[in-house]
C-alpha atoms as a printed R data frame, in Angstrom:
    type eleno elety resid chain resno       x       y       z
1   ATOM     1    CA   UNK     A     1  86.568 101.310  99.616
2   ATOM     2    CA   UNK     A     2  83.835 103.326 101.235
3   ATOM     3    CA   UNK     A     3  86.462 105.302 103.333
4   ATOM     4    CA   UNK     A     4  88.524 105.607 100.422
5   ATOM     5    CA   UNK     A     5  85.997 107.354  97.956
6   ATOM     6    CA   UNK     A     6  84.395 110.033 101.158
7   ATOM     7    CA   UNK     A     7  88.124 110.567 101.670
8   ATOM     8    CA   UNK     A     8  88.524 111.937  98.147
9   ATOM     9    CA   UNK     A     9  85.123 113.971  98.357
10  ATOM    10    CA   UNK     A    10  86.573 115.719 101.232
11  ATOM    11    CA   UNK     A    11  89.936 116.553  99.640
12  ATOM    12    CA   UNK     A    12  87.958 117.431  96.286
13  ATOM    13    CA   UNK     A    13  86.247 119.910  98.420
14  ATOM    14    CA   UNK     A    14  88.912 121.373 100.191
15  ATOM    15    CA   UNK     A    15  91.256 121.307  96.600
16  ATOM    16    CA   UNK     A    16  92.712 125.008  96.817
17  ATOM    17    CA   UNK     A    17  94.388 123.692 100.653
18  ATOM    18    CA   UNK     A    18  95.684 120.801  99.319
19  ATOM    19    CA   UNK     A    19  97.324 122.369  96.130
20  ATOM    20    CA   UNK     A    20  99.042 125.174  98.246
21  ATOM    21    CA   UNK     A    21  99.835 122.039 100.726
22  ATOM    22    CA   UNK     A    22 101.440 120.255  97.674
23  ATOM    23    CA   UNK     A    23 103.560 123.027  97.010
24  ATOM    24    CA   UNK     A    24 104.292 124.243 100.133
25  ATOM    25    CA   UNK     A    25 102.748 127.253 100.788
26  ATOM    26    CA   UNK     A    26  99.302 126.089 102.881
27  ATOM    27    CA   UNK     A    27 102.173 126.072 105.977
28  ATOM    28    CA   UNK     A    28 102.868 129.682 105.727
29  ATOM    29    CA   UNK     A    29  99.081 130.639 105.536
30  ATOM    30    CA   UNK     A    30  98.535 127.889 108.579
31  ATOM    31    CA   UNK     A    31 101.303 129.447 111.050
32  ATOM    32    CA   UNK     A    32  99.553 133.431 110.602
33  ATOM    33    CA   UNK     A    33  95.857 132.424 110.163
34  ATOM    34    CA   UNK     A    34  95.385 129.723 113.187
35  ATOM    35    CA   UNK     A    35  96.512 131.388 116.258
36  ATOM    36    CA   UNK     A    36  93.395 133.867 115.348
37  ATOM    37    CA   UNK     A    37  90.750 130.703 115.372
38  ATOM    38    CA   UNK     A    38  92.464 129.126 117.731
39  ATOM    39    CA   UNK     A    39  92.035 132.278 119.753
40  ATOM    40    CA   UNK     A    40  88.219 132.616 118.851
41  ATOM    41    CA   UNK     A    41  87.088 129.239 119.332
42  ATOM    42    CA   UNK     A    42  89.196 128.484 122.605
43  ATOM    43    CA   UNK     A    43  87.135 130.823 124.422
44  ATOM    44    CA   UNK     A    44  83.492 129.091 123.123
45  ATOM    45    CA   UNK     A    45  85.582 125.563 124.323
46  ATOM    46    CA   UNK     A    46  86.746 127.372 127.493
47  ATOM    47    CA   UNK     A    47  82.810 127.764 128.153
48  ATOM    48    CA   UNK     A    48  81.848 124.443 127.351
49  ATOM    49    CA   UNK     A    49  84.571 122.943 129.827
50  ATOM    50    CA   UNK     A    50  84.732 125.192 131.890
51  ATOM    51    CA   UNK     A    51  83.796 122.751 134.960
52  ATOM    52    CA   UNK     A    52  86.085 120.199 133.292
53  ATOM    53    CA   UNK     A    53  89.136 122.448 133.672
54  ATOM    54    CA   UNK     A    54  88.235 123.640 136.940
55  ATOM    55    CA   UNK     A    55  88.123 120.319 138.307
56  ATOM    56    CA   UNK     A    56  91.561 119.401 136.300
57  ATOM    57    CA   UNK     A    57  93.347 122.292 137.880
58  ATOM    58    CA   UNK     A    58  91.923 122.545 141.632
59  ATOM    59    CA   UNK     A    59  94.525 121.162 143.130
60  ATOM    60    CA   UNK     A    60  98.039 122.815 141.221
61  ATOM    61    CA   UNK     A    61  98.555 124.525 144.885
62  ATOM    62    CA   UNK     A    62  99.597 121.299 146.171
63  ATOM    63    CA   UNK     A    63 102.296 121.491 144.064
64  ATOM    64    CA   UNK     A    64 103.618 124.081 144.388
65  ATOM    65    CA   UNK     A    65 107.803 124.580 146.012
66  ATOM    66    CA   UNK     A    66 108.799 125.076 149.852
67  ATOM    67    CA   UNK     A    67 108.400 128.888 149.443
68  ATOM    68    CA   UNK     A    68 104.649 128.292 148.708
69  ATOM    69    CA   UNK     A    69 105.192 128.928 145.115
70  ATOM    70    CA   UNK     A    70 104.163 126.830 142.010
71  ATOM    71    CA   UNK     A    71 106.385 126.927 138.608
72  ATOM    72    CA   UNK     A    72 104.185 125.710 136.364
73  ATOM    73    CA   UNK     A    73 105.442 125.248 132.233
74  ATOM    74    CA   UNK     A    74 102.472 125.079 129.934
75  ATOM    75    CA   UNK     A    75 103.465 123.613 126.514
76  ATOM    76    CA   UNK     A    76 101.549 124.665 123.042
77  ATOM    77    CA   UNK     A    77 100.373 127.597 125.391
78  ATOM    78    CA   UNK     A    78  98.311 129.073 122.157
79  ATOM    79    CA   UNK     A    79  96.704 132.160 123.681
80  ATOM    80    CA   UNK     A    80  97.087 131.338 127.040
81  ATOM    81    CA   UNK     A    81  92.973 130.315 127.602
82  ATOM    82    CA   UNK     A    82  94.341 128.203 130.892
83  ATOM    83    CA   UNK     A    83  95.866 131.227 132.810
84  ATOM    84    CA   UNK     A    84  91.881 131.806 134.041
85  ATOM    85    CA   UNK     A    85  92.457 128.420 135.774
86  ATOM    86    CA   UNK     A    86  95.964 128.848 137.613
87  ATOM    87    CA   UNK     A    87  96.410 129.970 141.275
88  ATOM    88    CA   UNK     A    88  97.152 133.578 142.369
89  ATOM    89    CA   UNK     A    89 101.046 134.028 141.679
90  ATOM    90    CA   UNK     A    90 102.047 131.079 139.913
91  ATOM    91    CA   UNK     A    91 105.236 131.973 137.732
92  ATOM    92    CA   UNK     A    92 104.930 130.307 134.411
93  ATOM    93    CA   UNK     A    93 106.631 129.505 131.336
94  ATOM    94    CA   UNK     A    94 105.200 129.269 128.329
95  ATOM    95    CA   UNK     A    95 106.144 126.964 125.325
96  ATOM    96    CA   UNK     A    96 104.591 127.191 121.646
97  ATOM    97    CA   UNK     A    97 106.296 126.518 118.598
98  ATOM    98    CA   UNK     A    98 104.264 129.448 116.270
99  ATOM    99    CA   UNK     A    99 105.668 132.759 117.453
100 ATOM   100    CA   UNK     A   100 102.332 134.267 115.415
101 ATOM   101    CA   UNK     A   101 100.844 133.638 119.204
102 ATOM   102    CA   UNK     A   102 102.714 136.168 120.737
103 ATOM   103    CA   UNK     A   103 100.079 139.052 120.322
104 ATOM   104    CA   UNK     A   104  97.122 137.107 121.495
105 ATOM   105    CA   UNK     A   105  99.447 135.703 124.794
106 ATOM   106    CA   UNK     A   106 100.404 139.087 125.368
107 ATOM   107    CA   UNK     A   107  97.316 140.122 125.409
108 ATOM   108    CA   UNK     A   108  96.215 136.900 127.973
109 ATOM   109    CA   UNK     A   109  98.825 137.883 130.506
110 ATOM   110    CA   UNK     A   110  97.983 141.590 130.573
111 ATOM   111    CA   UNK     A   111  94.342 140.059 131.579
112 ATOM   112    CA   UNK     A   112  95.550 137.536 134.163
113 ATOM   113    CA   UNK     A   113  97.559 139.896 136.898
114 ATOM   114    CA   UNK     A   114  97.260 136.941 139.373
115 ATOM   115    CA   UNK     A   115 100.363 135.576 137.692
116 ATOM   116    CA   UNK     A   116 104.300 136.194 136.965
117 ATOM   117    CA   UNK     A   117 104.749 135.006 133.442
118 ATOM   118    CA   UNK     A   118 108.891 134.480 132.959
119 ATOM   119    CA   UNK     A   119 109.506 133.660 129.570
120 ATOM   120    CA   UNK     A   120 107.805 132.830 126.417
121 ATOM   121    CA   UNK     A   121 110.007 130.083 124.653
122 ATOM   122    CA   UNK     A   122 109.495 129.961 120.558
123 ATOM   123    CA   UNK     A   123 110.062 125.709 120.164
124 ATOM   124    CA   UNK     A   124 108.645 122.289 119.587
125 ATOM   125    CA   UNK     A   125 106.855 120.709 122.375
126 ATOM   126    CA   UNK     A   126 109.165 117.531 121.789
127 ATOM   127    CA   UNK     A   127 112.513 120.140 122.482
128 ATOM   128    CA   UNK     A   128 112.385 122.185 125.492
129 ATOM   129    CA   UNK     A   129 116.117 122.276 125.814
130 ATOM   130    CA   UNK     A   130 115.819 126.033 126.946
131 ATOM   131    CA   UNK     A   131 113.841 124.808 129.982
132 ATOM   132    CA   UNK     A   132 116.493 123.323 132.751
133 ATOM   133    CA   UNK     A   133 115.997 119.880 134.551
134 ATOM   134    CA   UNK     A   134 113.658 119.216 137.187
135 ATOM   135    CA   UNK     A   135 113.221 123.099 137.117
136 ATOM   136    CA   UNK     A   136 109.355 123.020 137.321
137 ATOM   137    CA   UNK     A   137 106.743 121.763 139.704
138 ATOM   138    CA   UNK     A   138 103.642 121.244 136.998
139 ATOM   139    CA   UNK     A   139 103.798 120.663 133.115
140 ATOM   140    CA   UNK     A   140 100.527 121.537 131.612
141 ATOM   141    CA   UNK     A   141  99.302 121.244 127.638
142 ATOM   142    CA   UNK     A   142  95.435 120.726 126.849
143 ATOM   143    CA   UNK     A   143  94.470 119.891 122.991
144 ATOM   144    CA   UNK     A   144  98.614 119.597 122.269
145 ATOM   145    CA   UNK     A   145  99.561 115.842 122.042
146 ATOM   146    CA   UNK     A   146  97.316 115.269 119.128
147 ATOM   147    CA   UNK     A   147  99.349 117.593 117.036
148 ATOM   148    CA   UNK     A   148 102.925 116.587 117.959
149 ATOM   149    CA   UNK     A   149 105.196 114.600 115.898
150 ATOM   150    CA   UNK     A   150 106.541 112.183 118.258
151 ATOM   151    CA   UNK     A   151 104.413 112.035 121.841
152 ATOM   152    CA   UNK     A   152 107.255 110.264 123.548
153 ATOM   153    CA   UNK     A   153 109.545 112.994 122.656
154 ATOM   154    CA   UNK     A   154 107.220 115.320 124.396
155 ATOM   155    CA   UNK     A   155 106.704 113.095 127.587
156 ATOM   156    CA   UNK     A   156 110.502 112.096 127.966
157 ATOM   157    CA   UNK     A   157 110.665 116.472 128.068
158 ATOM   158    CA   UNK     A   158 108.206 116.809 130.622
159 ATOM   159    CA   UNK     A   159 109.345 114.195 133.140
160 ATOM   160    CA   UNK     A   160 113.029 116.085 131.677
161 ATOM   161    CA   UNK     A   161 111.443 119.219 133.212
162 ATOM   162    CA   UNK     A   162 109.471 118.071 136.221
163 ATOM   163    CA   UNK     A   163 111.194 117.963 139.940
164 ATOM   164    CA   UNK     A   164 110.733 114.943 141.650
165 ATOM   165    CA   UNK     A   165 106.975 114.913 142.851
166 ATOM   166    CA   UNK     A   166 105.767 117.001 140.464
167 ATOM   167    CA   UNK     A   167 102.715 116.599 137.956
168 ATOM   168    CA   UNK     A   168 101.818 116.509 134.600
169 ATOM   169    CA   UNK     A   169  98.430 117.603 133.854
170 ATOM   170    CA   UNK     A   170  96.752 117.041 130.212
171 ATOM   171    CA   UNK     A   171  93.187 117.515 128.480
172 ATOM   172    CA   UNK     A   172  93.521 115.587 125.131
173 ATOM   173    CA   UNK     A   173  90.964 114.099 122.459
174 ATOM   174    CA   UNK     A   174  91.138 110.553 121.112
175 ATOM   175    CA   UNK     A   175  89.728 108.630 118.651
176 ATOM   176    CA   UNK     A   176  86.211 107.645 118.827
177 ATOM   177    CA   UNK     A   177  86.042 103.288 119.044
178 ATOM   178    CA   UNK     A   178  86.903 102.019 115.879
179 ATOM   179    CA   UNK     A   179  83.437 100.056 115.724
180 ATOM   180    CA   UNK     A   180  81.420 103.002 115.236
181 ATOM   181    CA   UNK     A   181  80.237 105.663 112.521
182 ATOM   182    CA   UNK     A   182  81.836 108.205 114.645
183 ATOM   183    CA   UNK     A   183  85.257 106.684 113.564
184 ATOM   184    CA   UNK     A   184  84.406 106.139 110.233
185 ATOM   185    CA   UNK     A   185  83.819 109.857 109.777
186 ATOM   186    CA   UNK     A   186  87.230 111.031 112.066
187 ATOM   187    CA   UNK     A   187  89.119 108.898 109.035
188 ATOM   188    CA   UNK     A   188  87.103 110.634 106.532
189 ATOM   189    CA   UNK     A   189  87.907 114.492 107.248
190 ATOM   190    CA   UNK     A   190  91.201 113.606 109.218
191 ATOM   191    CA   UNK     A   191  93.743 114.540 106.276
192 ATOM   192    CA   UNK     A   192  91.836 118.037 105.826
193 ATOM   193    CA   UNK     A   193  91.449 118.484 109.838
194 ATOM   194    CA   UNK     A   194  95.005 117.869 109.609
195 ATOM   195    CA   UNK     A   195  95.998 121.522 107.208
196 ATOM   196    CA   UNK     A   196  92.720 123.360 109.034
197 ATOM   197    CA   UNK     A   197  94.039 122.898 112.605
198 ATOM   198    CA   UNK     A   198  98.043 123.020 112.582
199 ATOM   199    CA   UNK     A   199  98.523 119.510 112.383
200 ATOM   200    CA   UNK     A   200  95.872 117.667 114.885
201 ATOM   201    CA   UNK     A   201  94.364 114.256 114.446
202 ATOM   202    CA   UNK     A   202  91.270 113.315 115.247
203 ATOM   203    CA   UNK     A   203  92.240 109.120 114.955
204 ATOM   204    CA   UNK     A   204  94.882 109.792 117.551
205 ATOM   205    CA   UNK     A   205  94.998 107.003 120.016
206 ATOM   206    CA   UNK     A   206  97.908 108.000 122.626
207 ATOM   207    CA   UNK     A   207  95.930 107.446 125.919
208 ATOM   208    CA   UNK     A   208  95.594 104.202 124.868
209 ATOM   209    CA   UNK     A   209  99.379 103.208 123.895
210 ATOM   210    CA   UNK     A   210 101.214 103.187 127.190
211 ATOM   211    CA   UNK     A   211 102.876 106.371 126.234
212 ATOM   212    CA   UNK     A   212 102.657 107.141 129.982
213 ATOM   213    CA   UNK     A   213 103.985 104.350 131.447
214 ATOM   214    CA   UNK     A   214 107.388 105.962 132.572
215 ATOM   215    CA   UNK     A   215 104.999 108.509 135.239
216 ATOM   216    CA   UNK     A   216 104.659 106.925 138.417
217 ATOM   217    CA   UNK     A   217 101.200 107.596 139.514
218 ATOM   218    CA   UNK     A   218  98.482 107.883 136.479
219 ATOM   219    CA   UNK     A   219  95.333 109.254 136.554
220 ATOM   220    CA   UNK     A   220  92.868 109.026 133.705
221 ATOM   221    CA   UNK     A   221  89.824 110.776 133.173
222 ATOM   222    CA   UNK     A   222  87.303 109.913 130.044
């Protein structure tokens, strides 16, 4: 009952996003105005896990093809904050489903000359049909699960895309344990989150579900 009443504070405070959610025009607004945020406040995160990421990505070379090379696909690429992290002349291919990103990743790659960037692909994270099989050595998202529709769609792509050997690397959020105030308060602003951030939850649970269970080595880091 508790959750139920802070739930409708929330949306009472954020009415003018719900009504244009109602009738379908928050979407529009969404798609144009987030890649700028995302843009602004991936770079203060970048900071902040900076070490985090480093660690993460240290060890792409290994990796990489015969020829010495790594093809690496990053999916929900937003505006390309990971390039920073990937080693010198790694060709990549980059997968979001807003095209409003393009600007902001164009401006990313002309920053980031240690790579060869191939293709931007305009689609859902859960349909990378452009992308052939086994055609990549690493799959990369960070901060993209929690805002799919259907996370074994997206995995069933990535071991799609992935030669044998190859990796899967992921940063993702989860929800806080269900015992605490911390939860209590993810429930609470989840539905607004939800319009504010292009469709992330905060009460996801995914590292927890055995959604991985088809990789064959898994590596988990809280």
């Amino acid at each position: 009952m508790l959750l139920l009443i802070f739930q409708q504070c929330m949306k009472f405070l954020t009415l003018p996003i719900h009504v244009l959610a109602y009738f379908g025009l928050w979407d529009r607004i969404s798609k144009r105005t987030f890649p700028a945020f995302m843009m602004a406040s991936s770079k203060v995160y970048n900071i902040r896990m900076h070490k985090e990421k480093e660690t993460l990505f240290k060890n792409l070379r290994d990796f990489a093809d015969d020829s010495g090379k790594l093809h690496l696909l990053e999916i929900g690429v937003g505006s390309g904050t990971n390039f920073q992290f990937y080693p010198p002349k790694s060709r990549i291919t980059c997968v979001d489903y807003n095209p409003n990103f393009r600007n902001f990743l164009l401006k990313s790659m002309a920053q980031n000359t240690h790579l060869q960037f191939e293709n931007f692909v305009v689609g859902s994270a859960e349909n990378i049909s452009s992308v052939p099989d086994g055609s990549v050595d690493v799959v990369v998202s960070t901060l993209v699960l929690c805002s799919v529709k259907n996370t074994q769609a997206v995995l069933k792509e990535v071991l799609r895309v992935l030669r044998p050997g190859g990796a899967y690397f992921f940063i993702e959020h989860v929800a806080a344990d269900r015992s605490t105030w911390t939860y209590f308060w993810q429930q609470v602003y989840n539905p607004t989150w939800g319009y504010l951030t292009d469709g992330c939850s905060v009460v996801s649970s995914l590292i927890y579900s055995g959604s991985y269970s088809s990789f064959l080595q898994i590596k988990l880091d809280p």
